[in-house]
mmCIF file with all atom_site columns, C-alpha atoms in Angstrom:
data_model
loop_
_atom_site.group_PDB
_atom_site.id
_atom_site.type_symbol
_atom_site.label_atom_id
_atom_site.label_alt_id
_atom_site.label_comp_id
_atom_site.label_asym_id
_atom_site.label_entity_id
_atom_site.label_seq_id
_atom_site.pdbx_PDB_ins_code
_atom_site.Cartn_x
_atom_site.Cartn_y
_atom_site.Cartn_z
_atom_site.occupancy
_atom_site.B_iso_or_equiv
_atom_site.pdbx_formal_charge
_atom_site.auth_seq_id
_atom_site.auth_comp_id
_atom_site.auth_asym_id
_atom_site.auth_atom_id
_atom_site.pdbx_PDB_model_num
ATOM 1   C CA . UNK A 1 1   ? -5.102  24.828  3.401   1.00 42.00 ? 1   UNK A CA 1
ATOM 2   C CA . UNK A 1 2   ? -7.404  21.589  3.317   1.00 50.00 ? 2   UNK A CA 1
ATOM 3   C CA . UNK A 1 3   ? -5.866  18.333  3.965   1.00 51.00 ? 3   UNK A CA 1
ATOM 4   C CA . UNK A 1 4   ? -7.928  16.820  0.635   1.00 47.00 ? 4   UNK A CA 1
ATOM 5   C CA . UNK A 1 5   ? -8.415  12.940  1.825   1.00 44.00 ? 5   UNK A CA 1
ATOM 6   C CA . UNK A 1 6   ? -9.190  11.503  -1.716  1.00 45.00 ? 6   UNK A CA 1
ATOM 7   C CA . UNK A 1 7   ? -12.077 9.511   -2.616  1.00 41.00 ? 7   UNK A CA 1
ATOM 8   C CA . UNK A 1 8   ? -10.754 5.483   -1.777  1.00 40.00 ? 8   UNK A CA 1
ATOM 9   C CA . UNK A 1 9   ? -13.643 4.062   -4.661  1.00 39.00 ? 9   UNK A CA 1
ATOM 10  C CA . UNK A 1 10  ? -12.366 6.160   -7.294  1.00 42.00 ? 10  UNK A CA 1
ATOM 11  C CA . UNK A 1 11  ? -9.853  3.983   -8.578  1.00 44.00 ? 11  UNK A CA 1
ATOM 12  C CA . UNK A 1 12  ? -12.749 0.562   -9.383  1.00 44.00 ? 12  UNK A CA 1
ATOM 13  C CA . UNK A 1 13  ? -10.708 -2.383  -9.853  1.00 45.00 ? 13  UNK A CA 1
ATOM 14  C CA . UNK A 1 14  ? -13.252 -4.810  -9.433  1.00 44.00 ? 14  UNK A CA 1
ATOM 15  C CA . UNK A 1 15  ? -12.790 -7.658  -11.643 1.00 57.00 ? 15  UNK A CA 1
ATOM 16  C CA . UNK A 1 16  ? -11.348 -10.851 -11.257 1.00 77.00 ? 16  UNK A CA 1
ATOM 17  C CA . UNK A 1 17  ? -7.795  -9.620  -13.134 1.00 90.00 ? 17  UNK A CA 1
ATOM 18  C CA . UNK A 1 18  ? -4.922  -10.061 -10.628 1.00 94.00 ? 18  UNK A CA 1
ATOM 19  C CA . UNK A 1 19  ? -2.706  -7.388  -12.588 1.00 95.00 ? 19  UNK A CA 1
ATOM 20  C CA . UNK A 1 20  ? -6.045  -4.215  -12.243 1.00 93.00 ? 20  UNK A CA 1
ATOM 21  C CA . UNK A 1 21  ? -6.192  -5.341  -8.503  1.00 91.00 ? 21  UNK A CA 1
ATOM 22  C CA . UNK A 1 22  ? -2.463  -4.420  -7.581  1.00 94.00 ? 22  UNK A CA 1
ATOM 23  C CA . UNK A 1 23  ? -2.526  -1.551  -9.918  1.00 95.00 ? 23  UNK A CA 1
ATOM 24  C CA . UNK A 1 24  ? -5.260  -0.341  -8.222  1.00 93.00 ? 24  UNK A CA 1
ATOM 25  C CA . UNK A 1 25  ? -3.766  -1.395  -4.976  1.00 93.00 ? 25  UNK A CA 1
ATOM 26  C CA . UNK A 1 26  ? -0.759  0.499   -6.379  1.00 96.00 ? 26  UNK A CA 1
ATOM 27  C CA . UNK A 1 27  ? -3.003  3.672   -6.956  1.00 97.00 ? 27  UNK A CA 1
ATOM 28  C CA . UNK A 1 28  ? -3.476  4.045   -3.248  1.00 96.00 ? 28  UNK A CA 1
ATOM 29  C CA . UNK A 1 29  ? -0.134  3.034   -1.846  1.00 97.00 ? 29  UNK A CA 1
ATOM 30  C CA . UNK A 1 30  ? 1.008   6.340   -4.547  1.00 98.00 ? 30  UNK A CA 1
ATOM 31  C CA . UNK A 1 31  ? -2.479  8.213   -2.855  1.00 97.00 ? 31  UNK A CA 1
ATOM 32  C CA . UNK A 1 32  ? -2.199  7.575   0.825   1.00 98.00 ? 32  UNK A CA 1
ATOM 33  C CA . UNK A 1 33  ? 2.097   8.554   0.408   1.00 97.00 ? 33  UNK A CA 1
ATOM 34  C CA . UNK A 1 34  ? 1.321   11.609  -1.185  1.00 97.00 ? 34  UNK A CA 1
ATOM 35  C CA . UNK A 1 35  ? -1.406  12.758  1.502   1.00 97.00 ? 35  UNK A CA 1
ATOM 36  C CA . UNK A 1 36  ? 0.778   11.790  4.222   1.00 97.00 ? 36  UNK A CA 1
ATOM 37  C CA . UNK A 1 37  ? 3.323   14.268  2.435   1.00 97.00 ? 37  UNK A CA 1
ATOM 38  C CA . UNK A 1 38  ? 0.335   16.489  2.179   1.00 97.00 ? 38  UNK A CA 1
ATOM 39  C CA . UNK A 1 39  ? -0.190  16.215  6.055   1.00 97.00 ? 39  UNK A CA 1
ATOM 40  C CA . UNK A 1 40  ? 3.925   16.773  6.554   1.00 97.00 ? 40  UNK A CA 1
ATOM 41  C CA . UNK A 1 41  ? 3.175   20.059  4.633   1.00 96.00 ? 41  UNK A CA 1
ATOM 42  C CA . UNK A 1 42  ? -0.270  21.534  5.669   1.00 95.00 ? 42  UNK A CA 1
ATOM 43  C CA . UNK A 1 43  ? -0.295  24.563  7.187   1.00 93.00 ? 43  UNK A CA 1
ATOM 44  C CA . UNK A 1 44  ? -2.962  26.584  9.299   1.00 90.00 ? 44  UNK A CA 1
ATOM 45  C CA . UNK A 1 45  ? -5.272  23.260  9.003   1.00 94.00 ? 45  UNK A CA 1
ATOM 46  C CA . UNK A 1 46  ? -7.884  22.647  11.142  1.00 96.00 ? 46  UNK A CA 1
ATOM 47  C CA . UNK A 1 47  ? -7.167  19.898  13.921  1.00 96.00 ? 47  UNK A CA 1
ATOM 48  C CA . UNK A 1 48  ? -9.747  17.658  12.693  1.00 95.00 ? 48  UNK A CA 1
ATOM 49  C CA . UNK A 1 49  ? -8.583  17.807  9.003   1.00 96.00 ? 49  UNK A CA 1
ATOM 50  C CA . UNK A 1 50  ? -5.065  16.715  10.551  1.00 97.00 ? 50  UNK A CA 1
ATOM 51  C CA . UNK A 1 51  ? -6.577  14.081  12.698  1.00 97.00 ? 51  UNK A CA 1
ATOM 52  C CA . UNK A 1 52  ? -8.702  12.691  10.007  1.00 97.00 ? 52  UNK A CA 1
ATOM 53  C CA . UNK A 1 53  ? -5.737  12.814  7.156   1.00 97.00 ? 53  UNK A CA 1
ATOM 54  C CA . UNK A 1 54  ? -3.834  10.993  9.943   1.00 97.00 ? 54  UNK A CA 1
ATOM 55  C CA . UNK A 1 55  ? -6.270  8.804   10.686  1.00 98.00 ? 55  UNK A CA 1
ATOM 56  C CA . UNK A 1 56  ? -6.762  7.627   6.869   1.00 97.00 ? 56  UNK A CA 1
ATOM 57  C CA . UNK A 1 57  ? -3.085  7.295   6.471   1.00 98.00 ? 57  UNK A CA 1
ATOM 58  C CA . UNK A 1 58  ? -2.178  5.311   9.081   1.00 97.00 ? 58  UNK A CA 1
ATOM 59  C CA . UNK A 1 59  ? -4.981  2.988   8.647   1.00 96.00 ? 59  UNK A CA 1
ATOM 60  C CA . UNK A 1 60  ? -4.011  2.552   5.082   1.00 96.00 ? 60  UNK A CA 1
ATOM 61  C CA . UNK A 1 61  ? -0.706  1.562   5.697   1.00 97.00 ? 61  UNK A CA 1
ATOM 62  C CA . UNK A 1 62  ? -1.619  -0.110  8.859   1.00 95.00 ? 62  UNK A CA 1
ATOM 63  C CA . UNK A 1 63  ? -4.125  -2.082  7.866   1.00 93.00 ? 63  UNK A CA 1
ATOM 64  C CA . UNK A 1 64  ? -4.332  -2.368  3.499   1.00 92.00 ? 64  UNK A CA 1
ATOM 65  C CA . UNK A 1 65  ? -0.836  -2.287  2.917   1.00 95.00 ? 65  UNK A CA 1
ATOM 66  C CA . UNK A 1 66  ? 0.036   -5.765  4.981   1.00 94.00 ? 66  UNK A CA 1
ATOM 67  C CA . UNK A 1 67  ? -2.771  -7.420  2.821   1.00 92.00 ? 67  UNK A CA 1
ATOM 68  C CA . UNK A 1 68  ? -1.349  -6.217  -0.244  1.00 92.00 ? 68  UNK A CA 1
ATOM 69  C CA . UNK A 1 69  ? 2.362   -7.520  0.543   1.00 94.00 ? 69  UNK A CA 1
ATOM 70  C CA . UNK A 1 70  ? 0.643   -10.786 2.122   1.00 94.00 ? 70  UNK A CA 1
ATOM 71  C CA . UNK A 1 71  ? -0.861  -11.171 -1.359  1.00 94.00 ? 71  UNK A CA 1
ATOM 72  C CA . UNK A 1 72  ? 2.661   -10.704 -2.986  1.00 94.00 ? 72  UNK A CA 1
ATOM 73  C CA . UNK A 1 73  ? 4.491   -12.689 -0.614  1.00 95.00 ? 73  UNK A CA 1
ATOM 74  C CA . UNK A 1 74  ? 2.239   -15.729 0.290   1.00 95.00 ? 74  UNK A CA 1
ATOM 75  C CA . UNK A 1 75  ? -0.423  -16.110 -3.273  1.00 95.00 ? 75  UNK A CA 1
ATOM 76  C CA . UNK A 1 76  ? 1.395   -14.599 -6.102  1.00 96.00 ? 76  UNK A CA 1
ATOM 77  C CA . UNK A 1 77  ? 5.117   -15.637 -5.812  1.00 97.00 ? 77  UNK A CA 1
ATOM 78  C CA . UNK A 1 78  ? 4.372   -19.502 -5.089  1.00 97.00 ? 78  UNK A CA 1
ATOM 79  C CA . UNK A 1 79  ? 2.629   -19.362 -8.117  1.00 97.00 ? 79  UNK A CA 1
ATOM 80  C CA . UNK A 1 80  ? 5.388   -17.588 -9.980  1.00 97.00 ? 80  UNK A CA 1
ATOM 81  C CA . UNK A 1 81  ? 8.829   -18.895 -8.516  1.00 97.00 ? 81  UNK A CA 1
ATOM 82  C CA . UNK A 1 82  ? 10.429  -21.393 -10.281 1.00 97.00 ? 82  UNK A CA 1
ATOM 83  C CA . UNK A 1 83  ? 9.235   -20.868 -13.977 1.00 97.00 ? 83  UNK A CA 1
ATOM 84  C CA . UNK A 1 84  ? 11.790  -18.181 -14.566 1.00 97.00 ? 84  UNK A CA 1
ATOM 85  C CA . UNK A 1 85  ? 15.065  -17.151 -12.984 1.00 97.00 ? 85  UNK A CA 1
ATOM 86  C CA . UNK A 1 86  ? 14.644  -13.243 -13.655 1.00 96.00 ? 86  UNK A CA 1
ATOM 87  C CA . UNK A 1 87  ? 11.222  -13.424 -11.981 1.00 97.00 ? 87  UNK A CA 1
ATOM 88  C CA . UNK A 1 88  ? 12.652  -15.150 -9.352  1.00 97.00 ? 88  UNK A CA 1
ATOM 89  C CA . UNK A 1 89  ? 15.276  -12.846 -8.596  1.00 97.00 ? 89  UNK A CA 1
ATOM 90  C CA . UNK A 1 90  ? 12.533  -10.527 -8.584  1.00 97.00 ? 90  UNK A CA 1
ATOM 91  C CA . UNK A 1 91  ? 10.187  -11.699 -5.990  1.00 97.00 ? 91  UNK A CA 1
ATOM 92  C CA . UNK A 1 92  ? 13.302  -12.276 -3.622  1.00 97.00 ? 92  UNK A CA 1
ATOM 93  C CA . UNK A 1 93  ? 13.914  -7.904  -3.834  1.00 97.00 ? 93  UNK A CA 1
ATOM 94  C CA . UNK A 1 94  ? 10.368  -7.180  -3.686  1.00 96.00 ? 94  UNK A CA 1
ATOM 95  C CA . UNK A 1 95  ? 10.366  -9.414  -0.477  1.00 96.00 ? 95  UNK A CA 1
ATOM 96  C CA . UNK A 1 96  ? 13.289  -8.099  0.665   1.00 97.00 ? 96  UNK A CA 1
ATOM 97  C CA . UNK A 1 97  ? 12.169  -5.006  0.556   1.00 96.00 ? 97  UNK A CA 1
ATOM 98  C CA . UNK A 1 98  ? 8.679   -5.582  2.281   1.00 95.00 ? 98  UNK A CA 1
ATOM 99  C CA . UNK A 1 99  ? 10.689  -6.469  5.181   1.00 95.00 ? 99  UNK A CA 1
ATOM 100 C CA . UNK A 1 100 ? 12.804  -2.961  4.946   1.00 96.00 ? 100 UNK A CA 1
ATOM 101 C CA . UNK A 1 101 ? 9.344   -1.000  4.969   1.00 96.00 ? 101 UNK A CA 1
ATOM 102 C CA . UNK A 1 102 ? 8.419   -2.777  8.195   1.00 96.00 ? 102 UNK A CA 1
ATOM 103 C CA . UNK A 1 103 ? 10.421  -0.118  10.350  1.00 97.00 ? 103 UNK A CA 1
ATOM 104 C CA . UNK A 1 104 ? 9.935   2.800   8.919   1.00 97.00 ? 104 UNK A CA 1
ATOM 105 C CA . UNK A 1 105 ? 6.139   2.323   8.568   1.00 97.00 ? 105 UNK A CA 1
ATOM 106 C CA . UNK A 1 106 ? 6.354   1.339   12.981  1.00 98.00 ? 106 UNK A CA 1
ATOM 107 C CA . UNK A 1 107 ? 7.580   4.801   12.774  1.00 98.00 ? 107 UNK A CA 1
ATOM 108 C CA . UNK A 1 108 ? 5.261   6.628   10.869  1.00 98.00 ? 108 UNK A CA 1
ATOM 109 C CA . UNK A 1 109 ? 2.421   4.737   12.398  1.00 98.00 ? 109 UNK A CA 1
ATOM 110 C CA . UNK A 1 110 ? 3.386   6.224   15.559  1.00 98.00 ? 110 UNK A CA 1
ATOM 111 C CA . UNK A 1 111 ? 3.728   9.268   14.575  1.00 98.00 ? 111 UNK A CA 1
ATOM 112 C CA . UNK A 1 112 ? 0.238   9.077   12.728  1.00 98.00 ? 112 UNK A CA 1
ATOM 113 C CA . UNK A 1 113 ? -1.300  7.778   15.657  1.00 98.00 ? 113 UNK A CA 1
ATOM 114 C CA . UNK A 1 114 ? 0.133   11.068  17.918  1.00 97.00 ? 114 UNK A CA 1
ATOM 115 C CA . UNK A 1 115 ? -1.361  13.035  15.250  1.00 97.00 ? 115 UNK A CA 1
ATOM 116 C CA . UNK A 1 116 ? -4.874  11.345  15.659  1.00 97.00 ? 116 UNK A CA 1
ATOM 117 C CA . UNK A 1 117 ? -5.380  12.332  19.149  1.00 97.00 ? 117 UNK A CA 1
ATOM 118 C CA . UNK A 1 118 ? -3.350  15.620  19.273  1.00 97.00 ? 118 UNK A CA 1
ATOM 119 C CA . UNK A 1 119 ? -3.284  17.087  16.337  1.00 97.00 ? 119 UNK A CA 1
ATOM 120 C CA . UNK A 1 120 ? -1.806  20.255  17.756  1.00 96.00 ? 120 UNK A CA 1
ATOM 121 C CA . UNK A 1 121 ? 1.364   18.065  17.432  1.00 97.00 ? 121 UNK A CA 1
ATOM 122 C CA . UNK A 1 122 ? 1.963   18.782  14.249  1.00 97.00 ? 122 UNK A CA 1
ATOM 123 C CA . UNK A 1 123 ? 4.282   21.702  13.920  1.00 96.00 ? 123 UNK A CA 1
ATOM 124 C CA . UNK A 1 124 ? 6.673   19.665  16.534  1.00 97.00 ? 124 UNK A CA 1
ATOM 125 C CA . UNK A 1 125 ? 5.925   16.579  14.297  1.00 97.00 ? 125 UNK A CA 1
ATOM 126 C CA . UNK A 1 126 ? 6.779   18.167  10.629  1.00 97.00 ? 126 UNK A CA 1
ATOM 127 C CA . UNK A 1 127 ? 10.178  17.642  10.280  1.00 97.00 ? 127 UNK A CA 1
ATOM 128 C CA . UNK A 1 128 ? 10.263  13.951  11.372  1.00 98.00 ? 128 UNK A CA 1
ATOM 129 C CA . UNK A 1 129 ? 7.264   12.890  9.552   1.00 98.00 ? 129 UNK A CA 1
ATOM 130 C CA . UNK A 1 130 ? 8.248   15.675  5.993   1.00 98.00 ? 130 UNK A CA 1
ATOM 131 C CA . UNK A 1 131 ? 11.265  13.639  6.255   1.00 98.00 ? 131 UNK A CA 1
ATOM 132 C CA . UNK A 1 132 ? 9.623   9.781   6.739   1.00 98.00 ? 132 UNK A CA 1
ATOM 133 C CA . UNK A 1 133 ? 6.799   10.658  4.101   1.00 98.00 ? 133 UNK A CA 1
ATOM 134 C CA . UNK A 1 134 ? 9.520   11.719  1.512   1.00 98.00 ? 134 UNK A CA 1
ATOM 135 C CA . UNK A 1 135 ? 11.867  8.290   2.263   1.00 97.00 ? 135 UNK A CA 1
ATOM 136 C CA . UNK A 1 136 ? 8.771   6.244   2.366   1.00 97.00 ? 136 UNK A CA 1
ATOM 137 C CA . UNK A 1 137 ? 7.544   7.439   -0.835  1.00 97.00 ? 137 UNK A CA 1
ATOM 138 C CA . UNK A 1 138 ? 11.154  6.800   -2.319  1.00 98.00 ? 138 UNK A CA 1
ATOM 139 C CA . UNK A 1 139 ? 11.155  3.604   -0.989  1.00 97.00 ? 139 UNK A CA 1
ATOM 140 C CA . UNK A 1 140 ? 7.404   2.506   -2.692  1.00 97.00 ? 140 UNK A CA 1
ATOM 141 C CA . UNK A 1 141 ? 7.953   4.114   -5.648  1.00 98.00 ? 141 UNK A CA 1
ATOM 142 C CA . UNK A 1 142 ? 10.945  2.328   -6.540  1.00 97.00 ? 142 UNK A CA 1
ATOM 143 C CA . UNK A 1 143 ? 9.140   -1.234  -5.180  1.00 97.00 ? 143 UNK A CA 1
ATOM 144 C CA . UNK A 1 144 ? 6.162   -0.079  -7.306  1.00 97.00 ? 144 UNK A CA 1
ATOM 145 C CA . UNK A 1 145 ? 7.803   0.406   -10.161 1.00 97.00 ? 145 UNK A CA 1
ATOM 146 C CA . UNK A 1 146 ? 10.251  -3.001  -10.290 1.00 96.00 ? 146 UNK A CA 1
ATOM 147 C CA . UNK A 1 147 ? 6.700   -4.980  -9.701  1.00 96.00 ? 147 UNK A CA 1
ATOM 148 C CA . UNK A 1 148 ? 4.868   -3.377  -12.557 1.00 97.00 ? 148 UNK A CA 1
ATOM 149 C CA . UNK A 1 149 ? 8.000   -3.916  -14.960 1.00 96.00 ? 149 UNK A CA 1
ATOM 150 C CA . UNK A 1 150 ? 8.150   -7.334  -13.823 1.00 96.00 ? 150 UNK A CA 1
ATOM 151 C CA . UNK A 1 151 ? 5.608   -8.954  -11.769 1.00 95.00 ? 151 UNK A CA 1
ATOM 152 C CA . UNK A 1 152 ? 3.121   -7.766  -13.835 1.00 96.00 ? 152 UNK A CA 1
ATOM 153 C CA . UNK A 1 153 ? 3.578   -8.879  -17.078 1.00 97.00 ? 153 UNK A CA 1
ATOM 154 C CA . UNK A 1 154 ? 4.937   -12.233 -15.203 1.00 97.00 ? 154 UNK A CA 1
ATOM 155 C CA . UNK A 1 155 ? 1.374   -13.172 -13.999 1.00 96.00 ? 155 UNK A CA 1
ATOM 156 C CA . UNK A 1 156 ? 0.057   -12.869 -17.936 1.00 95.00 ? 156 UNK A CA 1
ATOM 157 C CA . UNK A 1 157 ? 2.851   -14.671 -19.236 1.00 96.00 ? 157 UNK A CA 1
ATOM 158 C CA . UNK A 1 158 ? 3.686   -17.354 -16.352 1.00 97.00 ? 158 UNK A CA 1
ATOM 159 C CA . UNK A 1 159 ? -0.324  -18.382 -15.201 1.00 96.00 ? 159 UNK A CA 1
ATOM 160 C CA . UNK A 1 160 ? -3.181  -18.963 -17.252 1.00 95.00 ? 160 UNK A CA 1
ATOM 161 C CA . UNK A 1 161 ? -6.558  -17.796 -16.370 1.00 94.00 ? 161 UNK A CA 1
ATOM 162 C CA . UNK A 1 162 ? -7.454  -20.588 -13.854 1.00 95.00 ? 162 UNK A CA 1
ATOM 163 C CA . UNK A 1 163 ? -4.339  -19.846 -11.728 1.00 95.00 ? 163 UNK A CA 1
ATOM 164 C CA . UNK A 1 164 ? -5.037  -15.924 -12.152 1.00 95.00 ? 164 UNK A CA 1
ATOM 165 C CA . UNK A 1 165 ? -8.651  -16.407 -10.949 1.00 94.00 ? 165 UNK A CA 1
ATOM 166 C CA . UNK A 1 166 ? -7.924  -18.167 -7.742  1.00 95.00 ? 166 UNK A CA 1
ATOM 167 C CA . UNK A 1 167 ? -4.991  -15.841 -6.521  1.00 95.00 ? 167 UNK A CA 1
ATOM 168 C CA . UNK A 1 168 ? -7.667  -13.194 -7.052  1.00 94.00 ? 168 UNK A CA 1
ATOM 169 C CA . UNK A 1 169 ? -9.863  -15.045 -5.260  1.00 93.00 ? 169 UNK A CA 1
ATOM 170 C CA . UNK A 1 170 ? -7.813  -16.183 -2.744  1.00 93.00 ? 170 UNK A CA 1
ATOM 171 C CA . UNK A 1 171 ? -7.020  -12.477 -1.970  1.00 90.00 ? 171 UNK A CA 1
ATOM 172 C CA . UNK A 1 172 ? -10.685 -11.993 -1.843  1.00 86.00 ? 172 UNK A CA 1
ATOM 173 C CA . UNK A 1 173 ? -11.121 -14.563 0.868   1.00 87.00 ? 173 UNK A CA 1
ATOM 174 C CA . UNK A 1 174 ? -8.190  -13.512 3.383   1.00 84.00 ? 174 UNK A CA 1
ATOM 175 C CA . UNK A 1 175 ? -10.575 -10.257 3.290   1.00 78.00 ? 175 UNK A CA 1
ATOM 176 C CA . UNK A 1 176 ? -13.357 -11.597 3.742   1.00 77.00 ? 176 UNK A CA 1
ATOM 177 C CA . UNK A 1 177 ? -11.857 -13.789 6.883   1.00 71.00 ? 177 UNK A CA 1
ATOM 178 C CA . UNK A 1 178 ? -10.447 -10.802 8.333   1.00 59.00 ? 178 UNK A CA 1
ATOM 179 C CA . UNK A 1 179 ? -14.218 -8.550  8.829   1.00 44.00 ? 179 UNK A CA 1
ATOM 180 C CA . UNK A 1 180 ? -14.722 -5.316  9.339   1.00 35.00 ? 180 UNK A CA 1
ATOM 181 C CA . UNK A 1 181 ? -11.058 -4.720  11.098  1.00 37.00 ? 181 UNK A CA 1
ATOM 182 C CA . UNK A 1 182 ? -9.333  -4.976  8.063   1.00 35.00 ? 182 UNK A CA 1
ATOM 183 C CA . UNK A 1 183 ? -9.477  -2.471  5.007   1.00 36.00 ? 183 UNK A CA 1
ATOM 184 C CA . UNK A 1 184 ? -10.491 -4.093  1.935   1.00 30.00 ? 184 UNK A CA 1
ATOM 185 C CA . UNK A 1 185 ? -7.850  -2.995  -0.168  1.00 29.00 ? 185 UNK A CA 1
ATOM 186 C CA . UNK A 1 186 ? -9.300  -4.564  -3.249  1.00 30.00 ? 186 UNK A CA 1
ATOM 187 C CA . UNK A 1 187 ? -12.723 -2.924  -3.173  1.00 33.00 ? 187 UNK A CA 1
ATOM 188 C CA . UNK A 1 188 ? -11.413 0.477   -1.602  1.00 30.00 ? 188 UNK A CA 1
#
């Protein structure tokens, strides 16, 4: 059974709209989970199918995912807290819980990373990382969610244009500082 590695451009998102960037950004967090369940579940694959699927899953969440909860944590919630209790309480969860995904993606990274150079691994891997995949997929969906119910349609109501511009483009420049090591999760 292929490991299908989906196509990281298919999903655009390149516009100056804060709210299309983190969907997109969204998109991939939902992608790269399900193809790490995908890799938990593949069966008879070739070994560089399961080092490449590895490879693109623990780079994503290695590398993209950071960015995107830096972008949360450090440009869009100054600009939000304090104009509205209920988004307040909001941003303090999401953070919260950016801090609770910290361990369990150490774990899957390592497990990833195993994967990447022995492939073979997998079979004694599968119920560890079938088991991590399935939490961590939980766990994002239910973050996911609570920020598109509420941080969303907070950055339409709470900042006008100007302020939505430059956290996009402040997001666009901590990429652009970072080069090539980093995974441009807003043009991926």
């Amino acid at each position: 059974m292929p490991i299908q590695i989906d196509d990281p451009h298919a999903d655009g998102a390149h516009d100056d709209d804060p709210v299309a960037l983190l969907a997109a950004c969204h998109a991939r967090i939902r992608r790269y989970g399900a193809l790490a369940v995908r890799l938990a579940a593949a069966r008879d694959a070739p070994a560089h199918e399961i080092a490449e699927a590895a490879e693109a899953v623990r780079r994503y969440f290695g590398e993209a995912l950071p960015l995107h909860a830096a972008d949360e944590d450090e440009i869009l919630a100054p600009r939000l807290r304090g104009r509205d209790p209920a988004v307040d309480a909001a941003l303090d969860t999401l953070h919260a819980e950016h801090d609770e995904h910290k361990a369990p993606l150490e774990v899957l990274h390592a497990m990833l990373s195993d994967l990447v150079l022995s492939p073979e691994r997998l079979d004694v891997l599968r119920p560890a990382l079938s088991a991590l995949a399935a939490r961590l997929n939980e766990a994002f969906e239910r973050h996911l969610v609570h920020e598109e119910a509420v941080l969303f349609p907070a950055l339409v109501r709470l900042l006008n244009a100007e302020e939505r511009r430059a956290a996009v483009a402040e997001m666009r420049a901590r990429r652009a500082a970072g080069g090539a090591a980093h995974v441009d999760l807003l043009d991926r």
